[in-house]
PDB file of C-alpha atoms in Angstrom:
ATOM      1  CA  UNK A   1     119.441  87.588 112.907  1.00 61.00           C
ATOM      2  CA  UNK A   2     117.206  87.673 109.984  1.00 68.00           C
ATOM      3  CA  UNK A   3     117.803  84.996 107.408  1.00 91.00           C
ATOM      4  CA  UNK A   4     116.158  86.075 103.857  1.00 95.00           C
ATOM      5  CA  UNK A   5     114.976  89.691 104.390  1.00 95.00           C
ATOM      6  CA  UNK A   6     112.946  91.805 101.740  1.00 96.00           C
ATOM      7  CA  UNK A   7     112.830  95.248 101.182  1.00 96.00           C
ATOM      8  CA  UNK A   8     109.971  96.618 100.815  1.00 97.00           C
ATOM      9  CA  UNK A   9     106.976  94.953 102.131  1.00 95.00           C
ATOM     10  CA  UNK A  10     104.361  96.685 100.881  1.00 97.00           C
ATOM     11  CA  UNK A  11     104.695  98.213  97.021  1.00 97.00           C
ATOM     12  CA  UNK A  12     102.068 100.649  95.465  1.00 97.00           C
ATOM     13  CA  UNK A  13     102.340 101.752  92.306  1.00 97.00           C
ATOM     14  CA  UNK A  14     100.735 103.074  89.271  1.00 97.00           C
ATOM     15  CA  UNK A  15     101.234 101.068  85.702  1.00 97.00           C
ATOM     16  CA  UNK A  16     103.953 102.474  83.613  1.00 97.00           C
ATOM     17  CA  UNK A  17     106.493 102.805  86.739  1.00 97.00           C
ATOM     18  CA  UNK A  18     109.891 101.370  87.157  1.00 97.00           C
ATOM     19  CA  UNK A  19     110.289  99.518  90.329  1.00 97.00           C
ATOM     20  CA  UNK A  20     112.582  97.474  92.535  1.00 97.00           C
ATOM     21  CA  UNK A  21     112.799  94.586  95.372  1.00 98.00           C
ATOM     22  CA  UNK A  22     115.942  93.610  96.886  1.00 97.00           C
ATOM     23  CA  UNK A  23     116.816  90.693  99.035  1.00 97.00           C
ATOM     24  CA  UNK A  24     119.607  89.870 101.527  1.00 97.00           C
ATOM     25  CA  UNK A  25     120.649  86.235 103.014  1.00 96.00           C
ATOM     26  CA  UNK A  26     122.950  85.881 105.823  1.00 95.00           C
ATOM     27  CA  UNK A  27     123.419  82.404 105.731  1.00 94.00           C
ATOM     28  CA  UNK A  28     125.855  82.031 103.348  1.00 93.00           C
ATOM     29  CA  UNK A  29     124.027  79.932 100.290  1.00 93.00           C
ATOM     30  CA  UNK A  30     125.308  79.975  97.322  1.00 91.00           C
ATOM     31  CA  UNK A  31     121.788  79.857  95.540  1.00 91.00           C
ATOM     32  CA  UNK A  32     118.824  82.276  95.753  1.00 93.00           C
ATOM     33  CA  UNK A  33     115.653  82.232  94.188  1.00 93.00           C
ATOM     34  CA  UNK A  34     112.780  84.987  93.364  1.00 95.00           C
ATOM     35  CA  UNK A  35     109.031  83.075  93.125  1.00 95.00           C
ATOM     36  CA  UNK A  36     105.916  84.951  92.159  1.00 95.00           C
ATOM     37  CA  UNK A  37     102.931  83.892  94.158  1.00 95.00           C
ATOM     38  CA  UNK A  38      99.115  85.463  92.319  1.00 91.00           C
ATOM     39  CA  UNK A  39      95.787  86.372  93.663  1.00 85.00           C
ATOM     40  CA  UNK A  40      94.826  82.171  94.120  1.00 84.00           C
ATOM     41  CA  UNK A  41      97.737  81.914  96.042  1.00 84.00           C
ATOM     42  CA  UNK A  42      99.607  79.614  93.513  1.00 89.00           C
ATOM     43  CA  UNK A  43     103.590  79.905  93.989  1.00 93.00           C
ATOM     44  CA  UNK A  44     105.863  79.385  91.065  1.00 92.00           C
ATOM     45  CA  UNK A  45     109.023  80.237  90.032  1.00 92.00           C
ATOM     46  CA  UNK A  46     110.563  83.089  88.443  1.00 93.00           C
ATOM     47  CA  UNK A  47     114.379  83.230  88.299  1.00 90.00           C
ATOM     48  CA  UNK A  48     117.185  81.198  90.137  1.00 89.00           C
ATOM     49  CA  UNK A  49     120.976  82.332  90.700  1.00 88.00           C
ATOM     50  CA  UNK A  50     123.939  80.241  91.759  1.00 86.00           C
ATOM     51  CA  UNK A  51     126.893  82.245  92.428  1.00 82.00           C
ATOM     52  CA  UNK A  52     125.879  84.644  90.914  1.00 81.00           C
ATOM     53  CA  UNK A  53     125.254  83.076  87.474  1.00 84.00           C
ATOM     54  CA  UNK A  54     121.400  82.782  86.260  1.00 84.00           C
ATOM     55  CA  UNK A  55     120.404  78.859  86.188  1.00 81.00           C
ATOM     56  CA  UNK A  56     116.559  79.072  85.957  1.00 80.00           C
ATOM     57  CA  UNK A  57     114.396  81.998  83.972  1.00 80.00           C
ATOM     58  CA  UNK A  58     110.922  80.294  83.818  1.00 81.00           C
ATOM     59  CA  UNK A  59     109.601  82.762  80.703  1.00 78.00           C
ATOM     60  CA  UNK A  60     109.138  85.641  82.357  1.00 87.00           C
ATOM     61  CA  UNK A  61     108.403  88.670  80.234  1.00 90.00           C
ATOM     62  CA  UNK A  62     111.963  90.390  80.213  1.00 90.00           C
ATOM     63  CA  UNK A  63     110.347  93.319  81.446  1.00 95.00           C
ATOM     64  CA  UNK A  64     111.554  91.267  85.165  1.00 94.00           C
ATOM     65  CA  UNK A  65     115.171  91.669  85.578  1.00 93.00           C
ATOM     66  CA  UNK A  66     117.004  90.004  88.235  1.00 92.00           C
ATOM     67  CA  UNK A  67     120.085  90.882  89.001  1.00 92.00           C
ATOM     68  CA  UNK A  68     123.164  89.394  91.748  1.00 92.00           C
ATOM     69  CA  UNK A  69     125.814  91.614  92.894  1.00 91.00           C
ATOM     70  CA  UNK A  70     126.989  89.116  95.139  1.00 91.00           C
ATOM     71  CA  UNK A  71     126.288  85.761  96.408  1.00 90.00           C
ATOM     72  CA  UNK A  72     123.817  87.414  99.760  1.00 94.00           C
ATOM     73  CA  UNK A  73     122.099  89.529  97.228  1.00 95.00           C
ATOM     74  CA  UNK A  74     119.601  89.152  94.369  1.00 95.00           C
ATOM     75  CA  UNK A  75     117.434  92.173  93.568  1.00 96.00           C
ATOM     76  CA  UNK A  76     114.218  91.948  91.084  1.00 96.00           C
ATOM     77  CA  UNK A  77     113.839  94.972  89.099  1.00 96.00           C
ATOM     78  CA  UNK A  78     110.387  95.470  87.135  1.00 96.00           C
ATOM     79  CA  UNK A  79     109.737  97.707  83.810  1.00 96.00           C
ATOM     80  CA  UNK A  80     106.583  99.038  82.495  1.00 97.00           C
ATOM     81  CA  UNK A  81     104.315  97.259  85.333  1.00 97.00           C
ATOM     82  CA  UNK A  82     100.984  95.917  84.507  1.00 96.00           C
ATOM     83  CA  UNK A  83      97.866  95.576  86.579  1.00 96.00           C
ATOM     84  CA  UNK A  84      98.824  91.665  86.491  1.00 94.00           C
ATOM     85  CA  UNK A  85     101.957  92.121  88.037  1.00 95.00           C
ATOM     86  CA  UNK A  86      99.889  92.668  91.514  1.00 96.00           C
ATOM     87  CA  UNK A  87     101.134  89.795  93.439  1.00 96.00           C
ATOM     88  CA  UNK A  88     103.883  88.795  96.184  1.00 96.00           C
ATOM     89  CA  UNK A  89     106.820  87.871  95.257  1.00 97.00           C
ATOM     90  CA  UNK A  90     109.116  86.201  97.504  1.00 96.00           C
ATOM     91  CA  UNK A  91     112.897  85.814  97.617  1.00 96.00           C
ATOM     92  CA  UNK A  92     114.640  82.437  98.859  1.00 94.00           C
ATOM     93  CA  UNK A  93     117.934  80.833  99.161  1.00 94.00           C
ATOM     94  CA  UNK A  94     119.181  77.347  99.806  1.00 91.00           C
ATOM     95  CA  UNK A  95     122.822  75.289  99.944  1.00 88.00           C
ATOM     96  CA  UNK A  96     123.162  73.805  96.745  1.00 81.00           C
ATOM     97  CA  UNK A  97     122.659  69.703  97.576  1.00 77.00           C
ATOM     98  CA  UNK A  98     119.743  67.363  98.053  1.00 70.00           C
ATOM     99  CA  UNK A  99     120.040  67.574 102.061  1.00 77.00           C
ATOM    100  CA  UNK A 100     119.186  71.260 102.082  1.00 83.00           C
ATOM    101  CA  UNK A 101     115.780  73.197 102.236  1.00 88.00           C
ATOM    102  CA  UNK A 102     114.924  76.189 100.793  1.00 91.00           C
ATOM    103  CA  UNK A 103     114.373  79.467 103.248  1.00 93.00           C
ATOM    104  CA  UNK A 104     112.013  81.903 102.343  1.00 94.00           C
ATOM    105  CA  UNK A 105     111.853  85.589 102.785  1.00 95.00           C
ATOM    106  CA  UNK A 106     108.657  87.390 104.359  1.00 94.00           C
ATOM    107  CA  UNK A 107     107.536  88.508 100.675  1.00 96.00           C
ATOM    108  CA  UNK A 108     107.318  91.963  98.958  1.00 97.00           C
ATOM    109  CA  UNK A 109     103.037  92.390  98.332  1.00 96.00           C
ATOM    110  CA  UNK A 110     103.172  94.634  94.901  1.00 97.00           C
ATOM    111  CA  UNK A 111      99.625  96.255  93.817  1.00 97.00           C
ATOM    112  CA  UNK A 112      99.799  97.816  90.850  1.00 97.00           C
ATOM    113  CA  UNK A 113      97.178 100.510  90.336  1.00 96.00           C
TER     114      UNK A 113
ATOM    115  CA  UNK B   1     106.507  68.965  82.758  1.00 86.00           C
ATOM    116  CA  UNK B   2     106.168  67.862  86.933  1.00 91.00           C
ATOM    117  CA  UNK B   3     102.491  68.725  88.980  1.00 94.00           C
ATOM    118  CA  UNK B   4     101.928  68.919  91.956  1.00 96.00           C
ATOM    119  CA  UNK B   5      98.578  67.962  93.635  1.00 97.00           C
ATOM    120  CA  UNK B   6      97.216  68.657  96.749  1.00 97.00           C
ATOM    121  CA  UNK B   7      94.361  67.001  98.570  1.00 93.00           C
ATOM    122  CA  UNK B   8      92.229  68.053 100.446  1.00 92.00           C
ATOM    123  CA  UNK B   9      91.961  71.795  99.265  1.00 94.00           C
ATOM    124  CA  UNK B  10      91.042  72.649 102.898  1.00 96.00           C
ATOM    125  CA  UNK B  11      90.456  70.633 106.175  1.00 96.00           C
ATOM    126  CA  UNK B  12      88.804  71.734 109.351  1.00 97.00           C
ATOM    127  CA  UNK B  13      89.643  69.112 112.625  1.00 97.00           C
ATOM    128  CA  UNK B  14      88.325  69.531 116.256  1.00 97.00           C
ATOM    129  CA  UNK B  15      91.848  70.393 118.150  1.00 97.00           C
ATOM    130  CA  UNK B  16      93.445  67.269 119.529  1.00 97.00           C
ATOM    131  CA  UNK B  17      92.872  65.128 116.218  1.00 97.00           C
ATOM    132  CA  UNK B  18      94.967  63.506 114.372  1.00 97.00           C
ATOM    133  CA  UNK B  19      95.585  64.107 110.493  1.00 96.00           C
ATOM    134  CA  UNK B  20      97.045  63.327 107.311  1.00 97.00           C
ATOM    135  CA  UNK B  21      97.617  65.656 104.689  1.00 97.00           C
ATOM    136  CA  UNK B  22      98.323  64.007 101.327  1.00 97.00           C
ATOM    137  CA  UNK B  23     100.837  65.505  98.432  1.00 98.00           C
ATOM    138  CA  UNK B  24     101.422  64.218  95.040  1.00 98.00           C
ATOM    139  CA  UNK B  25     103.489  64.547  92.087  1.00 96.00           C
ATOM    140  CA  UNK B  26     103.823  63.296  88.710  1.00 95.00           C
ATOM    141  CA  UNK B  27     107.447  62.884  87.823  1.00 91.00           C
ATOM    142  CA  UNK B  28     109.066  60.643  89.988  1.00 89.00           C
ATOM    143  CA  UNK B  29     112.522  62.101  88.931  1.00 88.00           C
ATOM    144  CA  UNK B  30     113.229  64.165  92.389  1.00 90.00           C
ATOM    145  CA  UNK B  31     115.771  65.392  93.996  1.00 88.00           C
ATOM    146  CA  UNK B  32     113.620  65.851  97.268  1.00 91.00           C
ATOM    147  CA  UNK B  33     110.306  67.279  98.402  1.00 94.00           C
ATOM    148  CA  UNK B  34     109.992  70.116 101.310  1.00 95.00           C
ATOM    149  CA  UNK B  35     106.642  70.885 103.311  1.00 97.00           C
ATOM    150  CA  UNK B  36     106.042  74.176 104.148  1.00 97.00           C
ATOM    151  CA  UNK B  37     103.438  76.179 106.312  1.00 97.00           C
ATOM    152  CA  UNK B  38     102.291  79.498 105.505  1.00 95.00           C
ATOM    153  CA  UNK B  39     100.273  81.633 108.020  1.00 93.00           C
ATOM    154  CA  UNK B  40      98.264  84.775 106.158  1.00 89.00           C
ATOM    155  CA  UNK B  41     100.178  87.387 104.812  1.00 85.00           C
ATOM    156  CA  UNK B  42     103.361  85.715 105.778  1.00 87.00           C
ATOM    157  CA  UNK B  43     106.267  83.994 104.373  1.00 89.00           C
ATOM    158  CA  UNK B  44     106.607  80.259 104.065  1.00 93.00           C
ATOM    159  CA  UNK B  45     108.240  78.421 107.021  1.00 94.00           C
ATOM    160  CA  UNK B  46     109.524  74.985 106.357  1.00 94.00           C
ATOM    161  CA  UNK B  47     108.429  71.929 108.187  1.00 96.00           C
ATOM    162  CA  UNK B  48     110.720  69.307 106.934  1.00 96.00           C
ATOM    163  CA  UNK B  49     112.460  68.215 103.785  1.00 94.00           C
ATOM    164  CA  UNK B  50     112.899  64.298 102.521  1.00 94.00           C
ATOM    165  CA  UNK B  51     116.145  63.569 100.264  1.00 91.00           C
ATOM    166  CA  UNK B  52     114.852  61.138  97.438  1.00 90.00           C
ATOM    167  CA  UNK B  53     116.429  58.245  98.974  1.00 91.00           C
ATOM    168  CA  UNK B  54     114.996  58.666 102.067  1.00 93.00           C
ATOM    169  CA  UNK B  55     111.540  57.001 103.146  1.00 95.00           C
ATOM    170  CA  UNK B  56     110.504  59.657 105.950  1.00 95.00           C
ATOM    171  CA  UNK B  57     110.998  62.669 108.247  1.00 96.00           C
ATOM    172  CA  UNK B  58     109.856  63.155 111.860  1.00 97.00           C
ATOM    173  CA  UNK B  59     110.130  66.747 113.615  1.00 95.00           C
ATOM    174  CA  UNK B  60     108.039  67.006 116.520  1.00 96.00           C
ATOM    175  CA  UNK B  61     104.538  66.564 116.169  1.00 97.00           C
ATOM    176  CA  UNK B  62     104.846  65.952 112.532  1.00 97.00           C
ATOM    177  CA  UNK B  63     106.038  63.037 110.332  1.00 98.00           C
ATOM    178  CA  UNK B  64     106.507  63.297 106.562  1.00 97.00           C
ATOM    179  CA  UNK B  65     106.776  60.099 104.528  1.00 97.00           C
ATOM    180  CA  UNK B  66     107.603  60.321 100.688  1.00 97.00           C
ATOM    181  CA  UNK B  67     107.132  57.234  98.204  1.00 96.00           C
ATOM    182  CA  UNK B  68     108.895  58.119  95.552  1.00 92.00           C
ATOM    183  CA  UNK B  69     108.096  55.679  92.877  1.00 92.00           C
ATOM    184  CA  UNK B  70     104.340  55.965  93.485  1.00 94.00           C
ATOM    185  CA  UNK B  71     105.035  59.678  93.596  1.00 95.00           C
ATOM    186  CA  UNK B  72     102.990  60.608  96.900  1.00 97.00           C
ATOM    187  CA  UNK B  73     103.870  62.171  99.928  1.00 98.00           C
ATOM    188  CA  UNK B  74     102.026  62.523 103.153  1.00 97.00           C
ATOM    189  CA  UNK B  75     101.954  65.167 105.699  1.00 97.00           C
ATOM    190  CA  UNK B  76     101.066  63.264 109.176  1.00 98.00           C
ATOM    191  CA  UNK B  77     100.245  66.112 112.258  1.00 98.00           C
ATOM    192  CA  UNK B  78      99.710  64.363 116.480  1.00 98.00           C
ATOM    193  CA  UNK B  79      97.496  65.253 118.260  1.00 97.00           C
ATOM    194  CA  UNK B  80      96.790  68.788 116.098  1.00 97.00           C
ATOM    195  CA  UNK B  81      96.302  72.299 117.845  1.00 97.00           C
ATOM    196  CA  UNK B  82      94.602  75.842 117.143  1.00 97.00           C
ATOM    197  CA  UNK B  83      98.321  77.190 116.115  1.00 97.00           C
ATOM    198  CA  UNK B  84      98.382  74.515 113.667  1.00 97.00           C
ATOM    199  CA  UNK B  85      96.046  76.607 111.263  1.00 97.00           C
ATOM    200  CA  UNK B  86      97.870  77.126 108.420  1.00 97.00           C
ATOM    201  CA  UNK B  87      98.205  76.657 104.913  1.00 97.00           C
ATOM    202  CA  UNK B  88     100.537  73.673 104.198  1.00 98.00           C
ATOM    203  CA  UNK B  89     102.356  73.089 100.395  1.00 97.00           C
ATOM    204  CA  UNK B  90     104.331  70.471  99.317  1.00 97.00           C
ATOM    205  CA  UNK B  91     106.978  71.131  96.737  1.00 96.00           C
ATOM    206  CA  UNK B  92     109.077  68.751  95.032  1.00 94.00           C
ATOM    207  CA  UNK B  93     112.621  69.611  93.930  1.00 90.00           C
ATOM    208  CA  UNK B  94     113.246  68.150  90.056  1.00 80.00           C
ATOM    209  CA  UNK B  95     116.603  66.487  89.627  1.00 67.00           C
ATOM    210  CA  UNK B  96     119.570  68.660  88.562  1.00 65.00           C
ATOM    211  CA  UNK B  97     117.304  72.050  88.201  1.00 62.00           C
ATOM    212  CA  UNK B  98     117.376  73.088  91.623  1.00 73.00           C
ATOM    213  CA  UNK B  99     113.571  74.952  91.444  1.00 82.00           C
ATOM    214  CA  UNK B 100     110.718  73.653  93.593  1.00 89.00           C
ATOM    215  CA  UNK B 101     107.350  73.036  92.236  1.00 92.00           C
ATOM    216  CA  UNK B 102     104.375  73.871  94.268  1.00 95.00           C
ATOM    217  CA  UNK B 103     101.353  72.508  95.113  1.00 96.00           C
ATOM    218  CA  UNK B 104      98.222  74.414  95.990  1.00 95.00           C
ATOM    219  CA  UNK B 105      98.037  74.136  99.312  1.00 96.00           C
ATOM    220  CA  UNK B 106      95.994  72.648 102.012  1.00 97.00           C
ATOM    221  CA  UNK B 107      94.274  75.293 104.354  1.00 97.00           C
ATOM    222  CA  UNK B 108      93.841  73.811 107.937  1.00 97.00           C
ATOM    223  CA  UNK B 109      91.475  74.822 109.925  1.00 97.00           C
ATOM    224  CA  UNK B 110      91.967  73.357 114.096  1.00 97.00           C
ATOM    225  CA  UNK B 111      89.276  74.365 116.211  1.00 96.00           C
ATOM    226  CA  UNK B 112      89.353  74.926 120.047  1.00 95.00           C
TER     227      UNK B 112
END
């Protein structure tokens, strides 16, 4: 009965490779999110879907490319990686409406070698 | 461009105390604010969330109050225990864009 799942956890990878996260809700938002949180722990915000439509891109080198097949899915794919790209990045998704909170994924930890 | 500030960077309480955690923000323009916890290497879990025209929140042991025209929040824990360590952010959600906007963190320490 998860309710924001990640796949994968754990990401290794050399610089120069192509990778991708994907995340699944099962609670039937209409909003999901993808947040980048670095080494000091500092969380901030990277994209933001609403049915499916991009809402927020918070100038993130367009090698980061989200994309939303549906309204329960919005994958992250990465080009080129850097060494700064190391971080965890975590997926959420909320009811759109100031009475709802945001639910968080377990995060995707990528280390870029 | 909204900040968020967190004080005290870290706190470490004898178990049973009671404490404040305090949460500000410098645009008063929000749609609400959310507390989280985070544990290490896990995801954030949400505490509670206060709608900007509401005053506070109460779940449990813990009791959020938000004032939004002074632009604080505070983060009020009974009677605190060892499963209480945790990281704790605030974020406040700006009006209209639907993104939260973090804070630091405060990392809690509750000893036995």
């Amino acid at each position: 009965d998860t309710a924001v799942s990640q796949t994968p956890k754990y990401l290794v990878t050399q610089m120069g490779n192509d990778k991708s996260i994907k995340c699944e809700q099962n609670l039937g938002h209409d909003t999901m999110y993808w947040y980048k949180q670095d080494s000091k722990k500092f969380l901030k915000i990277m994209f933001s879907y609403n049915n499916k439509e991009l809402i927020i891109n918070e100038t993130v080198p367009n090698r980061f490319s989200p994309k939303s097949p549906d309204k329960a899915h919005l994958n992250l794919h990465i080009n080129s990686l850097e060494l700064g790209d190391s971080a965890v990045y975590f997926c959420a998704s909320r009811r759109s409406g100031s009475a709802y909170e945001q639910y968080f994924g377990p995060g995707t930890r990528l280390t870029v070698t | 461009k909204q900040e968020v500030t967190q004080i005290p960077a870290a706190l470490s309480v004898p178990e049973g105390e009671n404490l404040v955690l305090n949460c500000s923000f410098t645009d008063s323009a929000i749609y609400n604010l959310q507390w989280f916890r985070q544990d290490p290497g896990k995801g954030l879990t949400s505490l509670l969330l206060i709608q900007s025209s509401q005053r506070e929140q109460t779940s449990g042991r813990l009791n959020a109050s938000l004032d939004k025209s002074s632009g604080r929040s505070t983060l009020y824990i009974a009677a605190s225990q060892p499963g209480d360590s945790a990281t704790y952010l605030c974020a406040v959600n700006q009006g209209g864009s639907e993104k939260l906007v973090f804070g630091k963190g405060t990392k809690l320490t509750v000893n036995p």
